[in-house]
CSV table of C-alpha atoms and ligand atoms in Angstrom, one decimal:
chain,number,residue,atom,x,y,z
A,1,GLY,CA,26.4,2.3,-6.8
A,2,THR,CA,24.1,1.8,-9.7
A,3,ALA,CA,21.7,-1.1,-9.8
A,4,ALA,CA,20.6,-0.6,-13.3
A,5,ARG,CA,21.2,2.0,-16.1
A,6,THR,CA,20.5,2.8,-19.7
A,7,VAL,CA,22.9,4.7,-21.9
A,8,ASP,CA,21.4,6.6,-24.9
A,9,VAL,CA,18.7,4.0,-25.4
A,10,TRP,CA,16.4,4.2,-28.4
A,11,LYS,CA,13.5,1.9,-29.0
A,12,VAL,CA,11.7,1.9,-32.3
A,13,TYR,CA,8.7,-0.3,-33.1
A,14,GLY,CA,7.7,-1.0,-36.7
A,15,SER,CA,9.0,0.8,-39.8
A,16,GLY,CA,7.8,3.2,-42.5
A,17,GLU,CA,4.5,4.9,-41.8
A,18,ALA,CA,3.8,2.5,-38.9
A,19,GLN,CA,7.1,3.5,-37.1
A,20,VAL,CA,6.8,4.5,-33.5
A,21,ILE,CA,9.7,5.9,-31.6
A,22,ALA,CA,8.9,4.7,-28.1
A,23,LEU,CA,12.2,5.8,-26.4
A,24,ARG,CA,14.4,8.6,-27.6
A,25,SER,CA,17.9,8.7,-26.1
A,26,VAL,CA,17.0,7.7,-22.6
A,27,SER,CA,20.0,7.7,-20.2
A,28,VAL,CA,19.0,6.9,-16.6
A,29,GLU,CA,21.0,5.6,-13.6
A,30,LEU,CA,19.0,3.8,-10.9
A,31,GLY,CA,20.7,3.8,-7.5
A,32,LYS,CA,21.3,0.7,-5.5
A,33,GLY,CA,18.9,0.4,-2.5
A,34,LYS,CA,16.6,3.1,-4.0
A,35,PHE,CA,13.0,3.2,-4.8
A,36,THR,CA,12.5,4.9,-8.2
A,37,ALA,CA,9.1,5.6,-9.8
A,38,ILE,CA,8.7,6.1,-13.5
A,39,MET,CA,5.7,8.3,-14.4
A,40,GLY,CA,4.3,9.9,-17.5
A,41,PRO,CA,1.1,9.9,-19.7
A,42,SER,CA,-0.2,6.8,-21.4
A,43,GLY,CA,2.0,6.0,-24.4
A,44,SER,CA,5.0,8.0,-23.1
A,45,GLY,CA,7.2,4.9,-23.0
A,46,LYS,CA,7.1,3.8,-19.3
A,47,SER,CA,6.4,0.1,-20.0
A,48,THR,CA,8.9,0.0,-22.8
A,49,LEU,CA,11.6,1.5,-20.6
A,50,MET,CA,10.9,-1.0,-17.8
A,51,HIS,CA,10.9,-3.9,-20.3
A,52,CYS,CA,14.2,-2.8,-21.7
A,53,LEU,CA,15.7,-2.4,-18.2
A,54,ALA,CA,14.5,-5.8,-17.2
A,55,GLY,CA,15.8,-7.7,-20.3
A,56,LEU,CA,12.2,-8.4,-21.5
A,57,ASP,CA,12.6,-6.4,-24.6
A,58,SER,CA,15.7,-5.5,-26.8
A,59,VAL,CA,16.7,-2.0,-27.5
A,60,THR,CA,17.1,-0.5,-31.0
A,61,ARG,CA,20.2,1.5,-30.0
A,62,GLY,CA,22.1,2.1,-26.8
A,63,GLU,CA,23.0,0.0,-23.9
A,64,VAL,CA,21.4,-1.4,-20.8
A,65,PHE,CA,23.1,-2.7,-17.6
A,66,ILE,CA,21.9,-4.5,-14.5
A,67,GLY,CA,24.7,-3.9,-12.1
A,68,ASP,CA,27.9,-4.5,-14.1
A,69,THR,CA,26.2,-6.9,-16.5
A,70,ARG,CA,25.6,-5.6,-20.0
A,71,LEU,CA,22.2,-6.8,-21.4
A,72,THR,CA,22.7,-5.4,-24.8
A,73,GLY,CA,23.8,-8.2,-27.2
A,74,MET,CA,23.1,-11.0,-24.8
A,75,ASN,CA,21.5,-14.1,-26.3
A,76,ASP,CA,18.0,-15.2,-25.2
A,77,LYS,CA,19.3,-18.0,-23.1
A,78,LYS,CA,21.5,-15.6,-21.1
A,79,LEU,CA,18.7,-13.1,-20.8
A,80,THR,CA,16.4,-15.8,-19.4
A,81,GLU,CA,19.0,-16.7,-16.9
A,82,LEU,CA,19.5,-13.1,-16.0
A,83,ARG,CA,15.8,-12.6,-15.4
A,84,ARG,CA,15.7,-15.7,-13.3
A,85,THR,CA,18.6,-14.8,-11.1
A,86,LYS,CA,18.9,-11.0,-11.0
A,87,VAL,CA,15.5,-9.4,-11.3
A,88,GLY,CA,12.1,-9.8,-9.7
A,89,PHE,CA,8.7,-8.7,-11.1
A,90,ILE,CA,5.5,-7.5,-9.5
A,91,PHE,CA,2.5,-7.0,-11.9
A,92,GLN,CA,-0.8,-5.2,-11.8
A,93,GLN,CA,-2.6,-8.5,-12.2
A,94,PHE,CA,-0.6,-10.3,-9.4
A,95,ASN,CA,0.2,-13.2,-11.7
A,96,LEU,CA,0.0,-15.9,-9.0
A,97,LEU,CA,-0.5,-19.5,-10.0
A,98,PRO,CA,-4.0,-20.4,-8.9
A,99,THR,CA,-3.3,-24.1,-8.1
A,100,LEU,CA,-0.5,-23.3,-5.7
A,101,THR,CA,-0.7,-22.0,-2.1
A,102,ALA,CA,0.6,-18.6,-1.1
A,103,GLU,CA,3.8,-20.3,0.3
A,104,GLU,CA,4.3,-22.3,-2.9
A,105,ASN,CA,3.9,-19.2,-5.0
A,106,ILE,CA,6.4,-17.3,-3.0
A,107,THR,CA,9.1,-20.0,-3.2
A,108,LEU,CA,8.5,-21.0,-6.8
A,109,PRO,CA,11.1,-18.7,-8.4
A,110,LEU,CA,13.7,-20.0,-6.0
A,111,SER,CA,12.7,-23.6,-6.7
A,112,ILE,CA,12.9,-23.0,-10.5
A,113,ALA,CA,16.4,-21.6,-10.0
A,114,GLY,CA,17.3,-24.6,-7.9
A,115,ARG,CA,17.8,-22.6,-4.8
A,116,LYS,CA,16.4,-23.2,-1.3
A,117,PRO,CA,14.9,-20.3,0.5
A,118,ASP,CA,16.9,-19.3,3.5
A,119,LYS,CA,14.5,-20.0,6.4
A,120,ALA,CA,15.4,-16.9,8.5
A,121,TRP,CA,15.0,-14.7,5.5
A,122,PHE,CA,11.8,-16.3,4.4
A,123,ASP,CA,10.4,-15.8,7.9
A,124,THR,CA,11.5,-12.1,7.9
A,125,VAL,CA,9.8,-11.5,4.6
A,126,ILE,CA,6.5,-13.3,5.6
A,127,ASP,CA,6.3,-11.3,8.9
A,128,THR,CA,7.1,-8.0,7.2
A,129,VAL,CA,4.4,-8.5,4.6
A,130,GLY,CA,1.9,-9.9,7.2
A,131,LEU,CA,1.1,-13.2,5.6
A,132,ARG,CA,2.0,-15.6,8.4
A,133,ASP,CA,-1.6,-16.9,8.7
A,134,ARG,CA,-2.3,-17.0,5.0
A,135,LEU,CA,0.6,-19.3,3.8
A,136,LYS,CA,-1.7,-22.3,3.1
A,137,HIS,CA,-4.3,-20.3,1.3
A,138,ARG,CA,-4.7,-20.3,-2.5
A,139,PRO,CA,-5.0,-17.1,-4.4
A,140,THR,CA,-8.8,-17.3,-4.8
A,141,GLN,CA,-9.1,-17.4,-1.0
A,142,LEU,CA,-7.2,-14.2,-0.6
A,143,SER,CA,-8.2,-10.5,-1.1
A,144,GLY,CA,-6.6,-8.5,-3.9
A,145,GLY,CA,-4.3,-6.8,-1.4
A,146,GLN,CA,-3.2,-10.1,0.1
A,147,GLN,CA,-2.6,-11.5,-3.3
A,148,GLN,CA,-0.4,-8.5,-4.2
A,149,ARG,CA,1.5,-9.0,-0.9
A,150,VAL,CA,2.1,-12.6,-1.9
A,151,ALA,CA,3.5,-11.3,-5.2
A,152,CYS,CA,5.7,-8.8,-3.3
A,153,ALA,CA,7.0,-11.6,-1.0
A,154,ARG,CA,7.7,-13.8,-4.0
A,155,ALA,CA,9.8,-11.0,-5.6
A,156,LEU,CA,11.6,-10.2,-2.4
A,157,VAL,CA,12.4,-13.6,-1.1
A,158,ALA,CA,14.7,-14.3,-4.0
A,159,ARG,CA,16.8,-11.2,-3.2
A,160,PRO,CA,17.0,-10.0,-6.8
A,161,GLU,CA,19.3,-7.1,-7.7
A,162,VAL,CA,16.3,-5.1,-8.9
A,163,ILE,CA,12.5,-5.6,-8.4
A,164,PHE,CA,10.4,-4.2,-11.3
A,165,ALA,CA,6.8,-3.3,-10.3
A,166,ASP,CA,4.4,-2.5,-13.1
A,167,GLU,CA,1.4,-0.5,-11.8
A,168,PRO,CA,1.5,-2.6,-8.6
A,169,THR,CA,-1.5,-0.8,-7.1
A,170,GLY,CA,-3.5,-0.5,-10.3
A,171,ASN,CA,-6.0,-3.2,-9.2
A,172,LEU,CA,-6.2,-2.3,-5.5
A,173,ASP,CA,-8.4,-0.1,-3.4
A,174,SER,CA,-6.5,2.8,-1.8
A,175,LYS,CA,-6.1,1.1,1.6
A,176,SER,CA,-4.6,-2.2,0.2
A,177,GLY,CA,-2.6,-0.1,-2.2
A,178,ALA,CA,-1.1,1.9,0.7
A,179,GLU,CA,-0.2,-1.4,2.5
A,180,VAL,CA,1.6,-2.7,-0.6
A,181,LEU,CA,3.4,0.6,-1.1
A,182,GLY,CA,4.4,0.8,2.5
A,183,PHE,CA,5.8,-2.7,2.3
A,184,LEU,CA,7.8,-1.9,-0.9
A,185,ARG,CA,9.2,1.2,0.8
A,186,ASN,CA,10.1,-0.7,3.9
A,187,SER,CA,11.9,-3.4,1.9
A,188,VAL,CA,14.0,-0.6,0.4
A,189,ARG,CA,14.7,1.1,3.8
A,190,GLU,CA,15.2,-2.1,5.9
A,191,PHE,CA,16.7,-4.6,3.4
A,192,GLY,CA,18.3,-2.3,0.9
A,193,GLN,CA,16.2,-3.7,-1.9
A,194,THR,CA,16.3,-1.8,-5.2
A,195,ILE,CA,12.8,-1.2,-6.7
A,196,VAL,CA,11.7,0.4,-10.0
A,197,MET,CA,8.0,1.1,-10.2
A,198,VAL,CA,5.9,2.3,-13.2
A,199,THR,CA,2.8,4.1,-12.1
A,200,HIS,CA,0.6,6.9,-13.1
A,201,ASP,CA,-0.7,7.4,-9.6
A,202,PRO,CA,0.9,10.4,-7.8
A,203,VAL,CA,0.1,9.0,-4.4
A,204,ALA,CA,2.0,5.7,-5.4
A,205,ALA,CA,4.9,7.7,-6.7
A,206,SER,CA,5.1,9.7,-3.5
A,207,TYR,CA,6.4,6.5,-1.8
A,208,ALA,CA,9.5,6.5,-4.0
A,209,ASP,CA,12.8,8.2,-3.3
A,210,ARG,CA,12.9,9.6,-6.8
A,211,VAL,CA,10.4,10.1,-9.7
A,212,ILE,CA,11.5,10.1,-13.4
A,213,PHE,CA,9.0,11.7,-15.7
A,214,LEU,CA,8.7,10.6,-19.3
A,215,ALA,CA,6.9,12.3,-22.2
A,216,ASP,CA,6.9,11.2,-25.8
A,217,GLY,CA,9.7,8.7,-25.1
A,218,ALA,CA,12.1,11.1,-23.5
A,219,VAL,CA,13.0,11.9,-19.9
A,220,VAL,CA,11.6,15.4,-19.3
A,221,SER,CA,12.1,15.9,-15.6
A,222,GLU,CA,12.8,14.3,-12.3
A,223,LEU,CA,12.1,14.8,-8.7
A,224,PHE,CA,13.9,13.6,-5.5
A,225,GLU,CA,12.1,13.0,-2.2
A,226,PRO,CA,8.6,13.4,-3.8
A,227,THR,CA,5.4,14.1,-2.0
A,228,ALA,CA,1.9,13.6,-3.4
A,229,ASP,CA,1.7,17.4,-3.8
A,230,THR,CA,5.0,17.8,-5.6
A,231,VAL,CA,4.4,14.9,-8.0
A,232,LEU,CA,1.3,16.4,-9.4
B,1,LIG,P1,3.3,3.7,-21.5
B,1,LIG,O1,3.7,2.5,-20.7
B,1,LIG,O2,3.9,4.9,-21.0
B,1,LIG,O3,1.8,3.7,-21.7
B,1,LIG,P2,4.4,2.2,-23.8
B,1,LIG,O4,5.8,2.0,-23.4
B,1,LIG,O5,3.5,1.1,-23.6
B,1,LIG,O6,3.9,3.5,-23.0
B,1,LIG,O7,4.3,2.7,-25.3
B,1,LIG,C1,5.1,3.7,-25.9
B,1,LIG,C2,4.8,3.9,-27.3
B,1,LIG,O8,5.2,2.7,-28.0
B,1,LIG,C3,3.3,4.0,-27.6
B,1,LIG,O9,3.2,4.9,-28.7
B,1,LIG,C4,2.9,2.6,-28.0
B,1,LIG,O10,1.8,2.6,-28.8
B,1,LIG,C5,4.1,2.0,-28.7
B,1,LIG,N1,4.3,0.6,-28.5
B,1,LIG,C6,4.4,-0.1,-27.4
B,1,LIG,N2,4.6,-1.4,-27.6
B,1,LIG,C7,4.5,-1.6,-28.9
B,1,LIG,C8,4.6,-2.7,-29.8
B,1,LIG,N3,4.8,-3.9,-29.4
B,1,LIG,N4,4.5,-2.5,-31.1
B,1,LIG,C9,4.3,-1.2,-31.6
B,1,LIG,N5,4.2,-0.1,-30.9
B,1,LIG,C10,4.3,-0.3,-29.5
B,2,LIG,P1,25.1,-9.2,1.9
B,2,LIG,O1,25.4,-8.8,0.5
B,2,LIG,O2,24.6,-8.1,2.8
B,2,LIG,O3,26.2,-10.0,2.5
B,2,LIG,P2,23.6,-11.6,1.3
B,2,LIG,O4,23.4,-11.7,-0.1
B,2,LIG,O5,24.7,-12.5,1.9
B,2,LIG,O6,23.8,-10.1,1.8
B,2,LIG,O7,22.3,-12.0,2.1
B,2,LIG,C1,21.6,-11.1,2.9
B,2,LIG,C2,20.4,-11.8,3.4
B,2,LIG,O8,19.7,-12.4,2.4
B,2,LIG,C3,20.7,-12.9,4.4
B,2,LIG,O9,20.1,-12.7,5.6
B,2,LIG,C4,20.2,-14.2,3.8
B,2,LIG,O10,19.5,-14.9,4.7
B,2,LIG,C5,19.3,-13.7,2.7
B,2,LIG,N1,19.5,-14.6,1.5
B,2,LIG,C6,20.6,-14.7,0.7
B,2,LIG,N2,20.4,-15.6,-0.3
B,2,LIG,C7,19.2,-16.1,-0.1
B,2,LIG,C8,18.4,-17.1,-0.8
B,2,LIG,N3,18.8,-17.8,-1.8
B,2,LIG,N4,17.2,-17.3,-0.3
B,2,LIG,C9,16.7,-16.7,0.8
B,2,LIG,N5,17.4,-15.7,1.4
B,2,LIG,C10,18.6,-15.4,1.0
């Protein structure tokens, strides 16, 4: 099945001389329970594609779907609802709330959605990510790697249809980065979570099941079962 897809998506910023074509006829299908990396040089359209897929940005032309739900033409209220219920985000800067504990950060999206975390599932996520003894800590009391693992747990505990990760290891040393990537891959393998990750790090991309390469707003190639050597 397809967790998310774009059909002939174009994204144009500005107009006249200032016009930038950020996406040119991008059609991608992202498999359910797969870990897909999007790579490409700076300015190639990676963030724009992720934002369009996640309902954070509208497309100029074409269609976007999360599961069977068509995002194109949805009003802002419906889009906000979709982001709240069907997608999760992991950012380069972690984006944790500094006044909340790790546990409160992790359960916040569910609280906002008026849902209670399933205790067994919460425990599974916490143990998988190795945060059992850090739940009462605040972000400033945690290392960067621990903070990003909190952000991963926050995304996963809500069981979204797709988790979007934007340069999740961009602020981490290679050891912490490897832990986070290992956790992301395990959540795909063990829990069937669908993950889409933007990165320009070939090592990070090698954790994915598939890499889609963008250049100048278009998909130029792709690779299945990548290794750090073949991604380069
Ligand atoms: P990447 O994530 O691969 O670095 P982006 O998706 O951020 O690429 O950008 C793709 C192109 O769109 C670039 O030329 C960038 O300058 C342009 N762009 C991105 N966002 C905007 C915006 N809000 N307004 C105008 N141009 C933008
Ligand atoms: P399936 O599609 O395989 O039936 P479910 O959506 O029923 O999967 O849930 C799978 C797992 O996700 C369950 O173990 C459940 O504990 C957990 N889960 C489902 N909804 C929530 C939730 N709102 N909060 C925390 N965990 C949840």
